[in-house]
PDB file of C-alpha atoms in Angstrom:
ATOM      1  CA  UNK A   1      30.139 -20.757 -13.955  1.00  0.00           C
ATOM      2  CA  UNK A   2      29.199 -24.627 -15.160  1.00  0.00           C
ATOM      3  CA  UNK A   3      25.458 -24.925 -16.495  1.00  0.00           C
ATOM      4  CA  UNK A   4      23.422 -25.614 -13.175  1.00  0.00           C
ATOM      5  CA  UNK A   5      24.818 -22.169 -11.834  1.00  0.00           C
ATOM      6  CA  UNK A   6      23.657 -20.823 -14.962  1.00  0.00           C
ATOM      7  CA  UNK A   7      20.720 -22.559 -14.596  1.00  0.00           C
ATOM      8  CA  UNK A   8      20.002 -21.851 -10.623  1.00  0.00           C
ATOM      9  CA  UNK A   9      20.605 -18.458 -10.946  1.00  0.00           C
ATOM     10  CA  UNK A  10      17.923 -18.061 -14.033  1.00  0.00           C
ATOM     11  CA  UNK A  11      15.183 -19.974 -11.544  1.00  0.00           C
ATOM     12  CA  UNK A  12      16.182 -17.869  -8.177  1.00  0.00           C
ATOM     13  CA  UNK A  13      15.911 -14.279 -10.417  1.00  0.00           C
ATOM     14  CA  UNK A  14      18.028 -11.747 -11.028  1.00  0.00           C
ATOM     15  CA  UNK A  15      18.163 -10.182  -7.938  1.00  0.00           C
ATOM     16  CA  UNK A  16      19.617 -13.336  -6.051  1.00  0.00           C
ATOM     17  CA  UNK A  17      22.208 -13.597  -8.832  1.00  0.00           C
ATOM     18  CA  UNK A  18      23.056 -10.024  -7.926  1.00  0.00           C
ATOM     19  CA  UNK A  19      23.336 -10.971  -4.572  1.00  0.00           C
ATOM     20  CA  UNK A  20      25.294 -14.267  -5.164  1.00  0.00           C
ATOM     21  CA  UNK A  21      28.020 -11.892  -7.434  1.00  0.00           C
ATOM     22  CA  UNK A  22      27.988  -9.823  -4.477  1.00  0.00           C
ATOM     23  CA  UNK A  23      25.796  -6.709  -4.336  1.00  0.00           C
ATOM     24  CA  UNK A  24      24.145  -5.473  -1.748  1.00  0.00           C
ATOM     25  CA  UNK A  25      20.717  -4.437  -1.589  1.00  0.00           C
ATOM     26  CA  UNK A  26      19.986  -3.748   1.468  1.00  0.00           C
ATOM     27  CA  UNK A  27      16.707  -3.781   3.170  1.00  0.00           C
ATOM     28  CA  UNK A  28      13.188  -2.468   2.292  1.00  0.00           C
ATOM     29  CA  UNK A  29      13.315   1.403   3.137  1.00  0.00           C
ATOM     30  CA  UNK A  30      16.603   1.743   4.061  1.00  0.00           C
ATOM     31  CA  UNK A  31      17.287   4.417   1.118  1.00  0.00           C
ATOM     32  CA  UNK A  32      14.220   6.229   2.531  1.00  0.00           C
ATOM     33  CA  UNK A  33      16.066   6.093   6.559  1.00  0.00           C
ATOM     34  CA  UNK A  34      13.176   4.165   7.357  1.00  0.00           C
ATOM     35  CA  UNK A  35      14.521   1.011  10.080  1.00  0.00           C
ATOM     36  CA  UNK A  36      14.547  -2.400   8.994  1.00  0.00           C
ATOM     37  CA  UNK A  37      12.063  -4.118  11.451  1.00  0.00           C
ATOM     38  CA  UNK A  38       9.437  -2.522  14.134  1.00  0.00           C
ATOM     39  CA  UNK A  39       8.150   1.058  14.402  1.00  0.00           C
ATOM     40  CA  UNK A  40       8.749   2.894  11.811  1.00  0.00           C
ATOM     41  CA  UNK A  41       9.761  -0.106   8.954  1.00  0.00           C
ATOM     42  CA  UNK A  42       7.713  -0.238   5.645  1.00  0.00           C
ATOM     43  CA  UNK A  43       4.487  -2.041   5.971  1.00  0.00           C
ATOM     44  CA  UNK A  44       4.495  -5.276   3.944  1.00  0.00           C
ATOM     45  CA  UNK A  45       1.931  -6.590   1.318  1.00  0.00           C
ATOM     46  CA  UNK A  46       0.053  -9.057   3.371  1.00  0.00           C
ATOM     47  CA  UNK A  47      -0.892  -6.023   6.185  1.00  0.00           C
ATOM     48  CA  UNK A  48      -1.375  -3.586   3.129  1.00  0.00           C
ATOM     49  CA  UNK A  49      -3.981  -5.789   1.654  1.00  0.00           C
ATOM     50  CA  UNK A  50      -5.743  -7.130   4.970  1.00  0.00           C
ATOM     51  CA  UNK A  51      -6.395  -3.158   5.867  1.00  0.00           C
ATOM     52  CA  UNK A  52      -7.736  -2.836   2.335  1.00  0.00           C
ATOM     53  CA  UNK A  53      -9.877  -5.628   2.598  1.00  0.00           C
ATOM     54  CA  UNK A  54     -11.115  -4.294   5.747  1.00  0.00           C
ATOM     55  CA  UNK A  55     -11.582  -0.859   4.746  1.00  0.00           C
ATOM     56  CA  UNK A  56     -13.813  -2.496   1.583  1.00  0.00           C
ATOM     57  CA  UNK A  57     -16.044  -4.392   4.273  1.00  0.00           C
ATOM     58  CA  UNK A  58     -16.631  -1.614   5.972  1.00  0.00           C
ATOM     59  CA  UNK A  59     -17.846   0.395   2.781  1.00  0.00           C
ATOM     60  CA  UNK A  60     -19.722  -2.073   1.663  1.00  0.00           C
ATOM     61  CA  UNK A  61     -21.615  -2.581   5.049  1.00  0.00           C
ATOM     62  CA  UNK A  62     -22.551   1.079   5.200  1.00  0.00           C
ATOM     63  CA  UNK A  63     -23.661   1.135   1.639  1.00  0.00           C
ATOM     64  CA  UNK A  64     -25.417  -1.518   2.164  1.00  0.00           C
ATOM     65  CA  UNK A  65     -26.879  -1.370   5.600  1.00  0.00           C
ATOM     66  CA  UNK A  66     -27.561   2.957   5.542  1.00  0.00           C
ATOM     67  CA  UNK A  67     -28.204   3.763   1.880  1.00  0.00           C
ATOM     68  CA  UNK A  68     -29.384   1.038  -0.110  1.00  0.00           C
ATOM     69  CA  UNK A  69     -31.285  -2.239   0.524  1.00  0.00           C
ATOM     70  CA  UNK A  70     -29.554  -4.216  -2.782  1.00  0.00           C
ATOM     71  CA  UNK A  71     -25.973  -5.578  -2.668  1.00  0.00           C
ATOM     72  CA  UNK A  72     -25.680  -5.018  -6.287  1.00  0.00           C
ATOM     73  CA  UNK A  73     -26.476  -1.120  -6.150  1.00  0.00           C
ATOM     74  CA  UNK A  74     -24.418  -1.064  -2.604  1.00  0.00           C
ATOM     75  CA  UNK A  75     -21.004  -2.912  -4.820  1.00  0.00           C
ATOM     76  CA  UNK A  76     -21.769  -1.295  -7.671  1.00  0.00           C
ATOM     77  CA  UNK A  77     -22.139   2.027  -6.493  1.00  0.00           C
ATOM     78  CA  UNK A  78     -22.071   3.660  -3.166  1.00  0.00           C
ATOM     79  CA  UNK A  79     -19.050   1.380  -1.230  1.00  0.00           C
ATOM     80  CA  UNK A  80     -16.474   2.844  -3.934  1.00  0.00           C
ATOM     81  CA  UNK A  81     -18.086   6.604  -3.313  1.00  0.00           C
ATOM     82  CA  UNK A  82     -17.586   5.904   0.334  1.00  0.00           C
ATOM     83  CA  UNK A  83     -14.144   4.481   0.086  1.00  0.00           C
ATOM     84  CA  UNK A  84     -12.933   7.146  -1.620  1.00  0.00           C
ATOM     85  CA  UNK A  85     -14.515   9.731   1.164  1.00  0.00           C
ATOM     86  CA  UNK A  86     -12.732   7.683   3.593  1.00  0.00           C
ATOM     87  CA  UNK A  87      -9.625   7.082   2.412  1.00  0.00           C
ATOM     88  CA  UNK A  88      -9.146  10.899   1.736  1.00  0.00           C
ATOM     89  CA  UNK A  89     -10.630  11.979   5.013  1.00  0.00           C
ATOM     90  CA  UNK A  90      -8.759  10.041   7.177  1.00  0.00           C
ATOM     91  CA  UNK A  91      -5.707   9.472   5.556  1.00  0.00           C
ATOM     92  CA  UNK A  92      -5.564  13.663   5.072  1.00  0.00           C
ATOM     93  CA  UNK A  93      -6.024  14.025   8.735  1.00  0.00           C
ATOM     94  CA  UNK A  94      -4.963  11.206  10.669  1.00  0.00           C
ATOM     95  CA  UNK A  95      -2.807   9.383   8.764  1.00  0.00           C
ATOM     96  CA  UNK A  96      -4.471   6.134   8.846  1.00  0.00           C
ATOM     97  CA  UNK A  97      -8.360   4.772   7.331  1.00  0.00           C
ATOM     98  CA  UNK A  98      -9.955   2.371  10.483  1.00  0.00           C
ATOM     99  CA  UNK A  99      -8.516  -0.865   8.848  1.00  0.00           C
ATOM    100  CA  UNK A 100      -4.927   0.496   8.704  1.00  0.00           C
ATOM    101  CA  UNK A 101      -5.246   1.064  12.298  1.00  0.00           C
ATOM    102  CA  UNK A 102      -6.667  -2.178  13.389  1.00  0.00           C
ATOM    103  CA  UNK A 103      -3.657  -3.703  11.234  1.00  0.00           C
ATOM    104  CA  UNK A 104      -1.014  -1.666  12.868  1.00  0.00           C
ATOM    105  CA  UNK A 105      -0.372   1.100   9.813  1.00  0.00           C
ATOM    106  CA  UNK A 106       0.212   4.294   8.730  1.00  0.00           C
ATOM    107  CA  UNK A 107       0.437   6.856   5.657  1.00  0.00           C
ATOM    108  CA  UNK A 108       3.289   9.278   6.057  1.00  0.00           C
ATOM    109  CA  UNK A 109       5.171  12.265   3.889  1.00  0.00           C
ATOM    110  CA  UNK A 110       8.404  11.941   3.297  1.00  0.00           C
ATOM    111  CA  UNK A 111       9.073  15.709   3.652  1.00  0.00           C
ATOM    112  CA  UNK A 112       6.734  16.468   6.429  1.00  0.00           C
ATOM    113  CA  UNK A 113       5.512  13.741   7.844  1.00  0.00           C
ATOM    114  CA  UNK A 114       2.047  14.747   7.893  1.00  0.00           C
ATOM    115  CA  UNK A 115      -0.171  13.520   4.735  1.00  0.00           C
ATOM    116  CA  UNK A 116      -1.705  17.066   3.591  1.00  0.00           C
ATOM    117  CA  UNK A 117      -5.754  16.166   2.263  1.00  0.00           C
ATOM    118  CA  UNK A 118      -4.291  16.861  -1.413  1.00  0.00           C
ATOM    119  CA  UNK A 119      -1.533  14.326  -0.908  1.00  0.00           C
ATOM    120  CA  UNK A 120      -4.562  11.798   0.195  1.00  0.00           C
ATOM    121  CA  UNK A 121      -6.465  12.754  -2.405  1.00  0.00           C
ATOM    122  CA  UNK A 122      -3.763  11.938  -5.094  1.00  0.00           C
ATOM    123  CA  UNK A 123      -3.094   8.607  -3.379  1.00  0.00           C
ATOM    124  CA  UNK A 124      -6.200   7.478  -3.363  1.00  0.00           C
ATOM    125  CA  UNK A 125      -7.239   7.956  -6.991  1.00  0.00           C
ATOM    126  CA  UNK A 126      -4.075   6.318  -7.820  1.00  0.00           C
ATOM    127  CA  UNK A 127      -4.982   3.566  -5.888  1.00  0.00           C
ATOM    128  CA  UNK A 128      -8.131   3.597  -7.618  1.00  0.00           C
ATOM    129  CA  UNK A 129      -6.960   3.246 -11.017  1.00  0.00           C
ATOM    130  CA  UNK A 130      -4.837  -0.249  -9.350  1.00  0.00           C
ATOM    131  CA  UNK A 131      -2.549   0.053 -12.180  1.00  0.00           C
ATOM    132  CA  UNK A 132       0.076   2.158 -10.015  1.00  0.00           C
ATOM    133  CA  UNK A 133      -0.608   0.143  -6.728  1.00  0.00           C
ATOM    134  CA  UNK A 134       0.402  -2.916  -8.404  1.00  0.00           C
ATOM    135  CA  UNK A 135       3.746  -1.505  -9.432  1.00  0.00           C
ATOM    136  CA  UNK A 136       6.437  -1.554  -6.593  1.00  0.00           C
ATOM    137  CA  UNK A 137       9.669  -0.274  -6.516  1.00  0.00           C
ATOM    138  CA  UNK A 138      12.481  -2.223  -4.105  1.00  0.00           C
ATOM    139  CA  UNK A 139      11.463  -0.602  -0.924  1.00  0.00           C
ATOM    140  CA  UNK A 140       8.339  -1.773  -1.275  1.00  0.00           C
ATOM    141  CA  UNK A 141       6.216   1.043  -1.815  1.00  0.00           C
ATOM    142  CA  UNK A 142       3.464   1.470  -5.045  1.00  0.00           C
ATOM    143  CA  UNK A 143       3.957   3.896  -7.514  1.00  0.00           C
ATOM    144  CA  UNK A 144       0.709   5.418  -6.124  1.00  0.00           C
ATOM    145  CA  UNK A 145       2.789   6.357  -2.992  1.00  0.00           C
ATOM    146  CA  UNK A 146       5.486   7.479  -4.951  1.00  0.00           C
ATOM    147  CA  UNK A 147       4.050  10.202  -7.091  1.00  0.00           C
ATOM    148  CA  UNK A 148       2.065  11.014  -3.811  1.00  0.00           C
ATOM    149  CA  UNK A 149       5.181  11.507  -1.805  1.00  0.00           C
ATOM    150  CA  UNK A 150       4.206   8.876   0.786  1.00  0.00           C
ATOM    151  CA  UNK A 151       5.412   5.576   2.253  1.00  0.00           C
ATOM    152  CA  UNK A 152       3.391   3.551   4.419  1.00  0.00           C
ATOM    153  CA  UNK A 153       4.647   1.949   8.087  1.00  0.00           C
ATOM    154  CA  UNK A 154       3.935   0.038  10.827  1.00  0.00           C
ATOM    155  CA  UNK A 155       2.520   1.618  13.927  1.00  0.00           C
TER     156      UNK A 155
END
């Protein structure tokens, strides 16, 4: 290896110099028997976040709109207490909050299928804390849905 391989392979990351030496990584969720595109695949980070946002709006327009008259107090307040109900209501029922849906997604199990209203619960004060949502392993799923048991797909 001269220095510009050397160099290349520092500036690409260590995962396309494993790649370039020959290892195989496979794709996102195949470990988890998950398939690699459509139905079924892991949901990626751009859908993840647009459901999130989504899911935020909507809080915040019922804080704001039913409960309070100040977007301060509605921020501050009342649209995180009302995500949180959400989240854990419909994710522990249905599988999905209304921005996953409109974005295609849904919360699973791994062992059951079914997310169980504890399961939700868990997830979603993970999420909360944003420390473990930011954390991802290679199939592309938090460590909030990790300790939860969960992985989230496309519709």
């Amino acid at each position: 290896m001269d220095n510009r391989q050397a160099l290349g392979s520092w500036l690409s990351g260590p995962r396309a110099a494993a790649e370039e030496a020959g290892v195989d990584f496979g794709y996102r969720g195949e470990q988890l028997g998950l398939p690699e595109e459509g139905p079924g695949s892991i949901a990626r980070p751009g859908r993840r976040i647009g459901a999130l946002a989504v899911d935020w709006g909507l809080c915040l327009l019922i804080a704001y709109g039913l409960i309070t008259q100040s977007y301060n107090e509605a921020a501050q307040i009342w649209a995180p207490l009302i995500m949180f109900a959400l989240m854990v209501l419909t994710v522990g029922t249905v599988g999905f909050t209304p921005g996953k849906r409109l974005f295609g997604l849904r919360v699973l199990a791994l062992d059951t299928g079914r997310v169980s209203p504890w399961r939700a619960a868990l997830r979603t004060v993970l999420l909360f804390l944003a420390i473990p949502a930011l954390i991802w392993d290679r199939d592309g799923r938090g460590l909030h849905d990790r300790l939860a048991g969960t992985v989230e797909v496309r519709i």
